[in-house]
């Protein structure tokens, strides 16, 4: 039992180890088990149905044989009764002689159709044959003290018994006083039974007729009938069912005579034939098993090979080899799966390359920003000193410039990368104050942003490059410059617009800016750095966009996710 359990564990582990093993076993079972079950079952059903059919045929033949024997008995009884009651027969037997012509007419008339398979004879009281329907009288006399004549003398009616060559049926001819005057006998020979039973049973069968003592009266095959009857008698005495290896026996007892009719029928399949069937079935089953194993193995390999290749390819991808490809010429689901794996590997490689490129660009942007900046702490301390010097020397504009610039620098060195729009607008206001002092109030600046957008999160110092671009490249050469800062929302995104009435943006710069081209044209470092940072933070759908009309002004806007700060965390909520 332990060995059986260990074998089951080994088989289950073997099945779990490989998809191909499971496919192989399932296909083998699906192909061979029905064949293994149906083959023996069909053979058994064929044997049983053949035996049932032959048994029904044997019953019909026995019924026909019984009818022929009953017909023989009835004709014998009628013929002997007519002769025993005939005054011609009595007179001839009493006087020892008579008109032979008249008696023979009576004899043949009584025999009728019985003469086809039986012979009628008239014996005197001593057993000497006197008359017959045969070609000649028997040569020897019959002993009245034995056999059929004895039984007829003891019985009131006909007496039946076997003789050496068939069946003898006799009846005593009695006087009115009851004395035996002679005997009338009907003898049915083997040839007579052949004619009587001919055509009533199959040629492959054997018919045996036995008397009450199981002595053989008739056998269709005389050389075997006695041996067969003896064998059956021994089986019955031993309490066994009458049967043989090559034959089956069907028996019927005739009610009128008490005789037994036996029909020996060959079995539909002898032991040798069944052995041959089983041997052929074993060889056919072994051949089918080998064929099923081969087909299941080929089909399992055909189905599992793409899966195995896909498994190996995924292992190589896990190890970093992204140039692996699956070559397949199949058009089915597994072929489509291989093609999709190739596309997935290509996309994964491209995403990795884009990620590396994005990180490299971010590093470059940070490097450019660091290169464009001085040490902010040093600048902040210097500006603070300038502010106090301006106050001490009564130069309020210098103090205001230093204060505003110091505030911007303090915000730039803070650790927060995302600030609220309200904080960003305060820095913009400081920056515009510096530019108004520089350009001597030659432009006007307006902020038109609703209160509901004030708490939205934006990247720190993201609006300053847009305002700087509007001042430096837009309204710097005008005396009536106008810059307006607005906010709106669209499809869950926050839009921050900076518009001016300046000279506009050159078409080539405008095209590169809207396309996300990272090549930086001269004079627009801030815009392109801001666009790069926003796209790296939030994706390619966000960034800096612009529209412009030469000589009429331009509008540059930021598209950002609509978020605000809730409980210290950035949440994607409507502002």
XYZ file of C-alpha atoms in Angstrom:
575
model
C 0.000 0.000 0.000
C 2.872 2.362 0.818
C 4.523 1.550 -2.515
C 1.228 2.286 -4.271
C 0.977 5.645 -2.489
C 4.562 6.513 -3.414
C 3.834 5.596 -7.040
C 0.781 7.871 -7.020
C 2.856 10.742 -5.623
C 5.500 10.222 -8.319
C 2.851 10.170 -11.071
C 1.172 13.331 -9.768
C 4.523 15.099 -9.562
C 5.326 14.005 -13.117
C 1.985 15.356 -14.330
C 2.401 18.679 -12.512
C 5.928 19.165 -13.809
C 4.950 19.579 -17.451
C 1.949 20.743 -19.423
C 2.975 18.302 -22.158
C 2.743 15.334 -19.749
C -0.803 16.254 -18.780
C -1.862 16.686 -22.411
C -0.233 13.353 -23.290
C -2.015 11.438 -20.496
C -5.409 13.042 -21.158
C -5.260 12.320 -24.893
C -4.064 8.773 -24.266
C -6.958 8.138 -21.873
C -9.479 9.790 -24.189
C -8.344 7.634 -27.130
C -7.547 4.271 -25.544
C -9.990 3.852 -22.639
C -13.133 3.859 -24.848
C -11.428 1.377 -27.174
C -10.378 -0.784 -24.223
C -13.907 -0.755 -22.780
C -15.859 -1.101 -26.012
C -13.758 -3.917 -27.507
C -14.360 -6.606 -24.817
C -17.887 -5.338 -24.270
C -18.782 -5.708 -27.939
C -17.229 -9.197 -28.008
C -19.221 -10.293 -24.942
C -22.420 -8.815 -26.358
C -21.841 -10.602 -29.657
C -21.306 -13.942 -27.900
C -24.386 -13.504 -25.684
C -26.634 -12.412 -28.529
C -25.445 -15.282 -30.721
C -26.142 -17.788 -27.946
C -29.589 -16.290 -27.297
C -30.432 -16.415 -30.992
C -29.322 -20.049 -31.315
C -31.170 -20.977 -28.109
C -34.399 -19.526 -29.513
C -33.779 -21.402 -32.767
C -33.180 -24.649 -30.789
C -36.454 -24.188 -28.900
C -38.313 -23.800 -32.195
C -36.666 -26.923 -33.605
C -37.480 -28.964 -30.501
C -41.090 -27.842 -30.727
C -41.224 -28.962 -34.360
C -39.655 -32.339 -33.446
C -42.179 -32.820 -30.649
C -44.985 -32.117 -33.080
C -43.641 -34.711 -35.539
C -43.307 -37.298 -32.739
C -46.862 -36.566 -31.547
C -48.113 -36.937 -35.106
C -46.278 -40.284 -35.364
C -47.782 -41.479 -32.094
C -51.293 -40.502 -33.144
C -51.053 -42.236 -36.500
C -49.584 -45.363 -34.938
C -52.361 -45.538 -32.361
C -55.070 -44.979 -34.942
C -53.622 -47.541 -37.345
C -53.182 -50.207 -34.628
C -56.608 -49.476 -33.149
C -58.238 -49.912 -36.539
C -56.422 -53.198 -37.187
C -57.028 -54.575 -33.699
C -60.772 -53.963 -34.065
C -60.942 -55.346 -37.614
C -62.880 -58.639 -37.940
C -60.711 -59.507 -40.922
C -57.563 -59.405 -38.778
C -59.232 -61.301 -35.897
C -60.621 -63.939 -38.204
C -57.273 -64.445 -39.891
C -55.459 -64.771 -36.559
C -58.153 -67.087 -35.056
C -58.347 -69.540 -37.958
C -54.718 -69.306 -38.856
C -55.412 -68.123 -42.356
C -57.659 -65.869 -44.380
C -58.101 -64.100 -47.619
C -54.664 -62.472 -47.869
C -55.835 -59.985 -50.492
C -58.570 -58.631 -48.258
C -56.330 -58.484 -45.213
C -53.572 -56.657 -47.067
C -56.113 -54.148 -48.313
C -57.156 -53.569 -44.714
C -53.549 -53.382 -43.596
C -52.473 -50.829 -46.216
C -55.614 -48.780 -45.738
C -54.950 -48.515 -42.004
C -51.282 -47.645 -42.548
C -52.003 -44.758 -44.921
C -49.282 -42.048 -44.797
C -47.578 -43.927 -41.981
C -45.926 -46.166 -44.555
C -43.561 -43.310 -45.532
C -41.497 -43.771 -42.378
C -42.917 -46.881 -40.597
C -43.655 -50.529 -41.252
C -46.844 -52.291 -40.035
C -46.735 -55.979 -39.233
C -49.194 -58.537 -37.919
C -47.930 -61.352 -35.649
C -49.792 -64.384 -34.371
C -49.934 -65.251 -30.711
C -46.601 -67.099 -30.876
C -44.757 -64.092 -32.325
C -44.570 -65.495 -35.825
C -44.855 -62.714 -38.466
C -47.844 -63.154 -40.744
C -48.394 -59.954 -42.698
C -46.370 -56.772 -43.327
C -46.447 -53.533 -45.313
C -42.763 -53.989 -45.979
C -41.199 -55.696 -48.935
C -40.742 -58.957 -47.029
C -41.682 -60.561 -43.721
C -39.080 -60.530 -40.960
C -36.940 -63.636 -41.048
C -37.073 -64.266 -37.296
C -40.063 -64.514 -35.037
C -40.549 -62.188 -32.081
C -40.640 -63.573 -28.571
C -44.022 -62.785 -26.976
C -42.399 -62.989 -23.588
C -40.041 -60.058 -24.231
C -39.883 -56.670 -25.858
C -42.721 -54.842 -27.523
C -44.998 -57.928 -27.885
C -44.677 -58.677 -24.192
C -45.461 -55.075 -23.264
C -48.454 -55.066 -25.618
C -49.779 -58.272 -24.053
C -49.578 -56.745 -20.598
C -51.152 -53.424 -21.594
C -54.692 -52.617 -22.545
C -53.580 -50.250 -25.318
C -50.503 -49.552 -27.424
C -47.057 -50.168 -25.918
C -43.937 -48.350 -27.004
C -40.350 -49.450 -26.529
C -36.996 -49.295 -28.201
C -35.612 -52.048 -30.296
C -32.212 -52.482 -31.784
C -33.002 -50.466 -34.898
C -35.460 -47.837 -33.781
C -38.894 -47.690 -32.216
C -41.402 -50.544 -31.877
C -45.047 -49.850 -31.090
C -47.290 -52.872 -30.559
C -50.881 -53.620 -29.489
C -52.438 -56.985 -28.764
C -55.367 -58.242 -30.886
C -57.798 -59.788 -28.436
C -60.882 -61.890 -28.765
C -64.137 -60.935 -27.195
C -63.210 -63.072 -24.202
C -59.894 -61.142 -23.857
C -57.618 -63.831 -25.148
C -54.622 -62.677 -27.175
C -55.108 -63.727 -30.760
C -51.989 -61.932 -32.064
C -50.241 -58.594 -32.282
C -50.174 -55.552 -34.502
C -46.772 -53.780 -34.486
C -45.469 -50.566 -36.008
C -41.710 -50.383 -36.465
C -39.969 -47.083 -37.151
C -36.374 -47.615 -38.222
C -33.515 -45.131 -38.266
C -34.306 -44.301 -41.856
C -37.921 -43.714 -40.942
C -36.945 -41.252 -38.232
C -34.635 -39.555 -40.702
C -37.584 -39.015 -43.017
C -39.875 -38.059 -40.109
C -37.524 -35.469 -38.623
C -35.919 -34.383 -41.881
C -35.965 -30.616 -42.424
C -37.088 -29.871 -38.855
C -33.637 -29.068 -37.438
C -30.401 -27.575 -38.651
C -27.900 -29.724 -40.450
C -25.219 -28.763 -37.912
C -27.323 -30.125 -35.027
C -27.814 -33.698 -33.812
C -31.147 -35.151 -32.632
C -31.345 -38.006 -30.121
C -34.553 -39.724 -29.059
C -34.426 -41.602 -25.715
C -37.014 -43.762 -24.026
C -38.010 -43.522 -20.376
C -34.903 -45.424 -19.342
C -32.672 -43.209 -21.459
C -31.989 -45.925 -23.942
C -31.326 -44.610 -27.412
C -34.209 -44.988 -29.803
C -32.897 -42.781 -32.548
C -29.852 -40.713 -33.244
C -29.253 -38.554 -36.296
C -25.590 -39.569 -36.047
C -25.737 -43.202 -34.888
C -21.997 -43.541 -34.391
C -21.992 -40.778 -31.773
C -25.474 -40.895 -30.325
C -24.855 -43.682 -27.805
C -21.636 -42.101 -26.551
C -23.363 -38.737 -26.260
C -26.302 -40.255 -24.368
C -23.953 -42.038 -21.962
C -22.013 -38.830 -21.316
C -25.195 -36.880 -20.654
C -26.468 -39.622 -18.354
C -23.286 -39.440 -16.279
C -23.534 -35.638 -16.052
C -27.131 -35.809 -14.895
C -26.360 -38.471 -12.309
C -23.510 -36.265 -11.038
C -25.889 -33.290 -10.748
C -24.169 -31.234 -13.427
C -25.785 -29.185 -16.159
C -25.639 -31.092 -19.472
C -23.050 -29.296 -21.551
C -19.911 -29.744 -23.563
C -16.986 -27.648 -24.665
C -18.138 -27.440 -28.258
C -21.869 -28.173 -27.927
C -24.902 -27.164 -25.996
C -27.839 -29.510 -25.299
C -31.526 -28.683 -25.274
C -33.993 -31.306 -23.970
C -37.748 -31.711 -24.166
C -39.865 -34.514 -22.713
C -42.706 -35.701 -24.915
C -45.873 -35.765 -22.870
C -47.639 -38.538 -24.838
C -44.863 -41.116 -24.878
C -42.625 -40.033 -21.993
C -39.695 -40.105 -24.396
C -36.956 -37.436 -24.247
C -35.872 -35.441 -27.241
C -32.333 -34.082 -27.134
C -31.019 -31.460 -29.547
C -27.268 -31.142 -29.632
C -26.364 -27.725 -31.030
C -22.805 -26.532 -31.718
C -21.774 -23.480 -29.736
C -21.570 -20.261 -31.799
C -18.032 -19.748 -30.567
C -15.973 -22.683 -29.467
C -13.255 -22.350 -26.840
C -10.684 -22.403 -29.625
C -12.495 -19.651 -31.506
C -12.901 -17.584 -28.334
C -9.226 -18.090 -27.536
C -8.402 -16.877 -31.037
C -10.695 -13.888 -30.574
C -9.062 -13.002 -27.260
C -5.598 -13.430 -28.697
C -6.441 -11.209 -31.675
C -8.074 -8.731 -29.294
C -4.950 -8.603 -27.129
C -2.697 -8.019 -30.134
C -5.126 -5.435 -31.552
C -5.342 -3.717 -28.156
C -1.543 -3.630 -27.863
C -1.273 -2.233 -31.382
C -3.969 0.355 -30.650
C -2.220 1.253 -27.392
C 1.053 1.857 -29.211
C -0.747 3.834 -31.923
C -2.653 5.896 -29.334
C 0.568 6.545 -27.412
C 2.328 7.675 -30.570
C -0.555 9.917 -31.668
C -0.965 11.356 -28.158
C 2.768 12.006 -27.919
C 2.912 13.713 -31.311
C -0.189 15.790 -30.610
C 0.975 16.713 -27.104
C 4.323 17.841 -28.506
C 2.526 19.791 -31.228
C 0.389 21.565 -28.637
C 3.023 21.993 -25.942
C 6.001 23.040 -28.087
C 4.799 26.674 -28.480
C 4.030 26.781 -24.748
C 7.524 25.462 -23.966
C 9.091 27.969 -26.347
C 7.038 30.746 -24.776
C 8.163 29.648 -21.304
C 11.834 29.692 -22.351
C 11.413 33.066 -24.055
C 9.842 34.553 -20.930
C 12.742 33.201 -18.886
C 15.190 34.969 -21.182
C 13.157 38.189 -20.925
C 13.309 37.902 -17.132
C 17.089 37.730 -17.414
C 17.122 40.967 -19.417
C 17.510 39.642 -22.976
C 14.829 41.724 -24.638
C 15.809 40.842 -28.214
C 14.386 37.283 -27.957
C 11.790 36.373 -30.613
C 9.498 33.416 -31.214
C 9.467 32.089 -34.755
C 6.232 30.277 -35.618
C 4.331 29.565 -38.803
C 1.106 28.572 -37.079
C -2.144 30.441 -37.652
C -4.038 29.084 -34.625
C -4.371 30.466 -31.091
C -0.850 29.394 -30.117
C 0.580 31.104 -33.190
C -1.295 34.293 -32.330
C -0.044 33.997 -28.747
C 3.553 33.808 -30.001
C 3.024 36.870 -32.215
C 1.568 38.802 -29.309
C 4.530 37.823 -27.159
C 6.856 39.237 -29.809
C 4.867 42.468 -29.867
C 4.850 42.589 -26.073
C 8.647 42.091 -25.938
C 9.097 44.876 -28.518
C 6.807 47.194 -26.578
C 8.547 46.357 -23.315
C 11.925 47.073 -24.894
C 10.669 50.355 -26.326
C 9.139 51.359 -22.981
C 12.408 50.584 -21.255
C 14.303 52.618 -23.829
C 11.813 55.474 -23.468
C 12.139 55.302 -19.687
C 15.926 55.415 -19.888
C 15.709 58.270 -22.394
C 13.257 60.130 -20.164
C 15.524 59.733 -17.146
C 18.493 60.908 -19.200
C 16.546 63.955 -20.401
C 15.393 64.739 -16.866
C 18.972 64.604 -15.677
C 19.984 66.897 -18.544
C 17.210 69.361 -17.637
C 18.284 69.333 -14.020
C 21.895 69.810 -15.059
C 20.960 72.750 -17.276
C 18.948 74.254 -14.437
C 21.852 73.827 -12.050
C 24.203 75.327 -14.611
C 21.852 78.300 -15.051
C 21.704 78.986 -11.317
C 24.157 80.442 -8.847
C 24.271 79.224 -5.322
C 20.757 80.239 -4.128
C 21.813 80.535 -0.472
C 24.605 82.921 -1.352
C 22.231 84.965 -3.556
C 19.561 85.051 -0.867
C 22.033 86.319 1.752
C 23.384 88.912 -0.712
C 19.877 90.173 -1.586
C 18.995 90.431 2.108
C 22.061 92.634 2.613
C 21.053 94.751 -0.445
C 17.563 95.249 1.012
C 18.917 96.678 4.250
C 21.390 98.840 2.402
C 18.494 100.261 0.284
C 16.520 101.023 3.403
C 19.570 102.586 5.081
C 20.294 104.792 2.068
C 16.619 105.604 1.482
C 16.373 103.763 -1.887
C 12.929 102.098 -1.667
C 12.986 100.565 -5.164
C 16.246 98.769 -4.446
C 14.780 97.460 -1.216
C 11.598 96.301 -2.997
C 13.599 94.569 -5.721
C 15.766 92.816 -3.174
C 12.739 91.779 -1.099
C 10.799 90.343 -4.069
C 13.806 88.552 -5.484
C 14.659 87.126 -2.072
C 11.114 85.767 -1.760
C 11.419 84.073 -5.178
C 14.785 82.593 -4.284
C 13.491 81.358 -0.919
C 10.671 79.563 -2.746
C 13.102 78.060 -5.293
C 15.257 76.444 -2.603
C 12.327 75.053 -0.631
C 11.853 71.256 -0.634
C 8.311 71.213 -2.030
C 8.029 70.368 -5.733
C 4.239 70.941 -5.850
C 2.644 74.041 -4.356
C -0.854 75.451 -4.389
C -1.866 77.815 -7.146
C -2.342 80.519 -4.509
C 1.327 80.231 -3.468
C 2.441 80.178 -7.105
C 0.433 83.369 -7.830
C 2.146 85.135 -4.921
C 5.536 84.332 -6.509
C 4.230 85.549 -9.893
C 3.125 88.787 -8.270
C 6.633 89.247 -6.825
C 8.192 88.543 -10.213
C 5.879 91.008 -12.033
C 6.734 93.729 -9.492
C 10.418 93.297 -10.348
C 9.662 93.484 -14.109
C 7.428 96.584 -13.674
C 10.319 98.392 -11.970
C 12.657 97.260 -14.737
C 10.367 98.302 -17.627
C 9.065 101.441 -15.866
C 5.398 100.381 -15.906
C 5.210 100.083 -19.723
C 2.809 97.054 -19.445
C -0.158 96.094 -17.324
C -0.616 92.705 -15.608
C -3.953 91.143 -14.551
C -4.762 87.951 -12.668
C -8.281 86.613 -13.322
C -8.516 83.259 -11.489
C -11.577 82.053 -9.592
C -11.368 81.184 -5.922
C -12.117 77.474 -6.568
C -8.795 77.059 -8.378
C -6.670 78.615 -5.613
C -6.132 75.313 -3.798
C -5.060 73.346 -6.905
C -1.544 71.906 -6.951
C 0.934 73.029 -9.610
C 4.694 72.469 -10.067
C 6.719 75.115 -8.250
C 7.753 78.065 -10.470
C 5.888 76.582 -13.459
C 4.092 79.860 -14.334
C 7.158 82.115 -14.001
C 8.715 81.047 -17.363
C 5.369 81.689 -19.124
C 5.065 85.205 -17.641
C 8.753 85.854 -18.326
C 8.260 84.786 -21.973
C 5.274 87.170 -22.287
C 7.318 90.052 -20.819
C 10.665 89.500 -22.550
C 9.515 88.230 -25.964
C 6.015 89.721 -26.059
C 5.422 93.210 -24.663
C 9.032 94.344 -24.027
C 9.032 96.678 -27.051
C 5.545 98.192 -26.430
C 4.388 101.073 -24.239
C 0.846 99.675 -23.887
C 1.663 96.053 -23.154
C -0.982 93.890 -21.472
C -0.539 90.456 -19.850
C -3.389 88.437 -18.375
C -3.277 85.263 -16.282
C -6.416 83.065 -16.297
C -7.459 79.544 -15.184
C -10.018 77.012 -16.368
C -10.770 73.298 -16.396
C -11.417 70.881 -19.237
C -12.014 67.114 -19.075
C -10.655 66.844 -15.525
C -7.539 68.886 -16.300
C -6.451 72.300 -15.021
C -5.615 74.909 -17.703
C -3.534 77.999 -16.808
C -3.429 80.639 -19.578
C -0.900 83.486 -19.953
C -1.907 85.788 -22.830
C -0.337 89.021 -24.102
C -0.756 91.568 -26.892
C 2.874 91.410 -27.986
C 4.561 90.558 -31.256
C 3.768 86.806 -31.161
C 5.840 83.608 -31.232
C 7.801 82.583 -34.354
C 6.068 79.776 -36.265
C 8.970 77.301 -36.002
C 9.192 77.808 -32.217
C 5.422 77.489 -31.906
C 5.407 74.226 -33.895
C 8.180 72.643 -31.818
C 6.550 73.740 -28.583
C 3.181 72.178 -29.458
C 4.809 68.973 -30.734
C 6.852 68.376 -27.578
C 10.170 68.653 -29.414
C 12.938 68.770 -26.819
C 15.349 70.754 -28.975
C 15.662 74.122 -27.283
C 15.635 77.169 -29.545
C 17.506 80.234 -28.428
C 15.780 82.412 -25.850
C 13.114 79.942 -24.787
C 15.008 77.803 -22.271
C 12.420 78.344 -19.532
C 9.420 77.253 -21.634
C 11.027 74.078 -22.885
C 12.429 73.152 -19.453
C 8.971 73.628 -17.925
C 7.388 71.525 -20.670
C 9.929 68.729 -20.137
C 9.412 68.695 -16.364
C 5.604 68.595 -16.633
C 5.651 65.780 -19.197
C 8.015 63.751 -17.025
C 5.832 64.284 -13.946
C 2.404 63.706 -15.454
C 2.839 62.105 -18.912
C 2.904 63.132 -22.540
C -0.703 64.379 -22.458
C 0.340 67.313 -20.302
C 2.831 70.171 -20.747
C 3.145 73.617 -22.342
C 1.039 74.557 -25.364
C 0.739 77.842 -27.281
C -1.077 79.673 -30.019
C -0.040 82.966 -31.574
C -0.909 85.486 -34.255
C 2.070 87.514 -35.562
C 1.757 91.184 -34.512
C -1.413 90.531 -32.473
C -0.123 88.643 -29.459
C 0.065 85.084 -28.187
C -1.364 82.758 -25.566
C 0.698 80.122 -23.769
C -0.976 77.710 -21.344
C -0.199 74.834 -19.055
C -2.277 71.622 -18.997
C -2.021 69.906 -15.595
C -4.016 67.243 -13.729
C -6.734 68.828 -11.643
C -5.509 68.121 -8.089
C -5.516 69.782 -4.713
C -3.928 69.137 -1.337
C -6.159 67.315 1.145
C -4.848 66.465 4.657
C -1.273 66.792 3.552
C -1.664 64.495 0.494
C -2.200 65.351 -3.166
C -5.633 64.144 -4.222
C -7.071 63.989 -7.764
C -10.199 66.000 -6.894
C -12.079 68.753 -8.612
C -10.768 72.061 -7.404
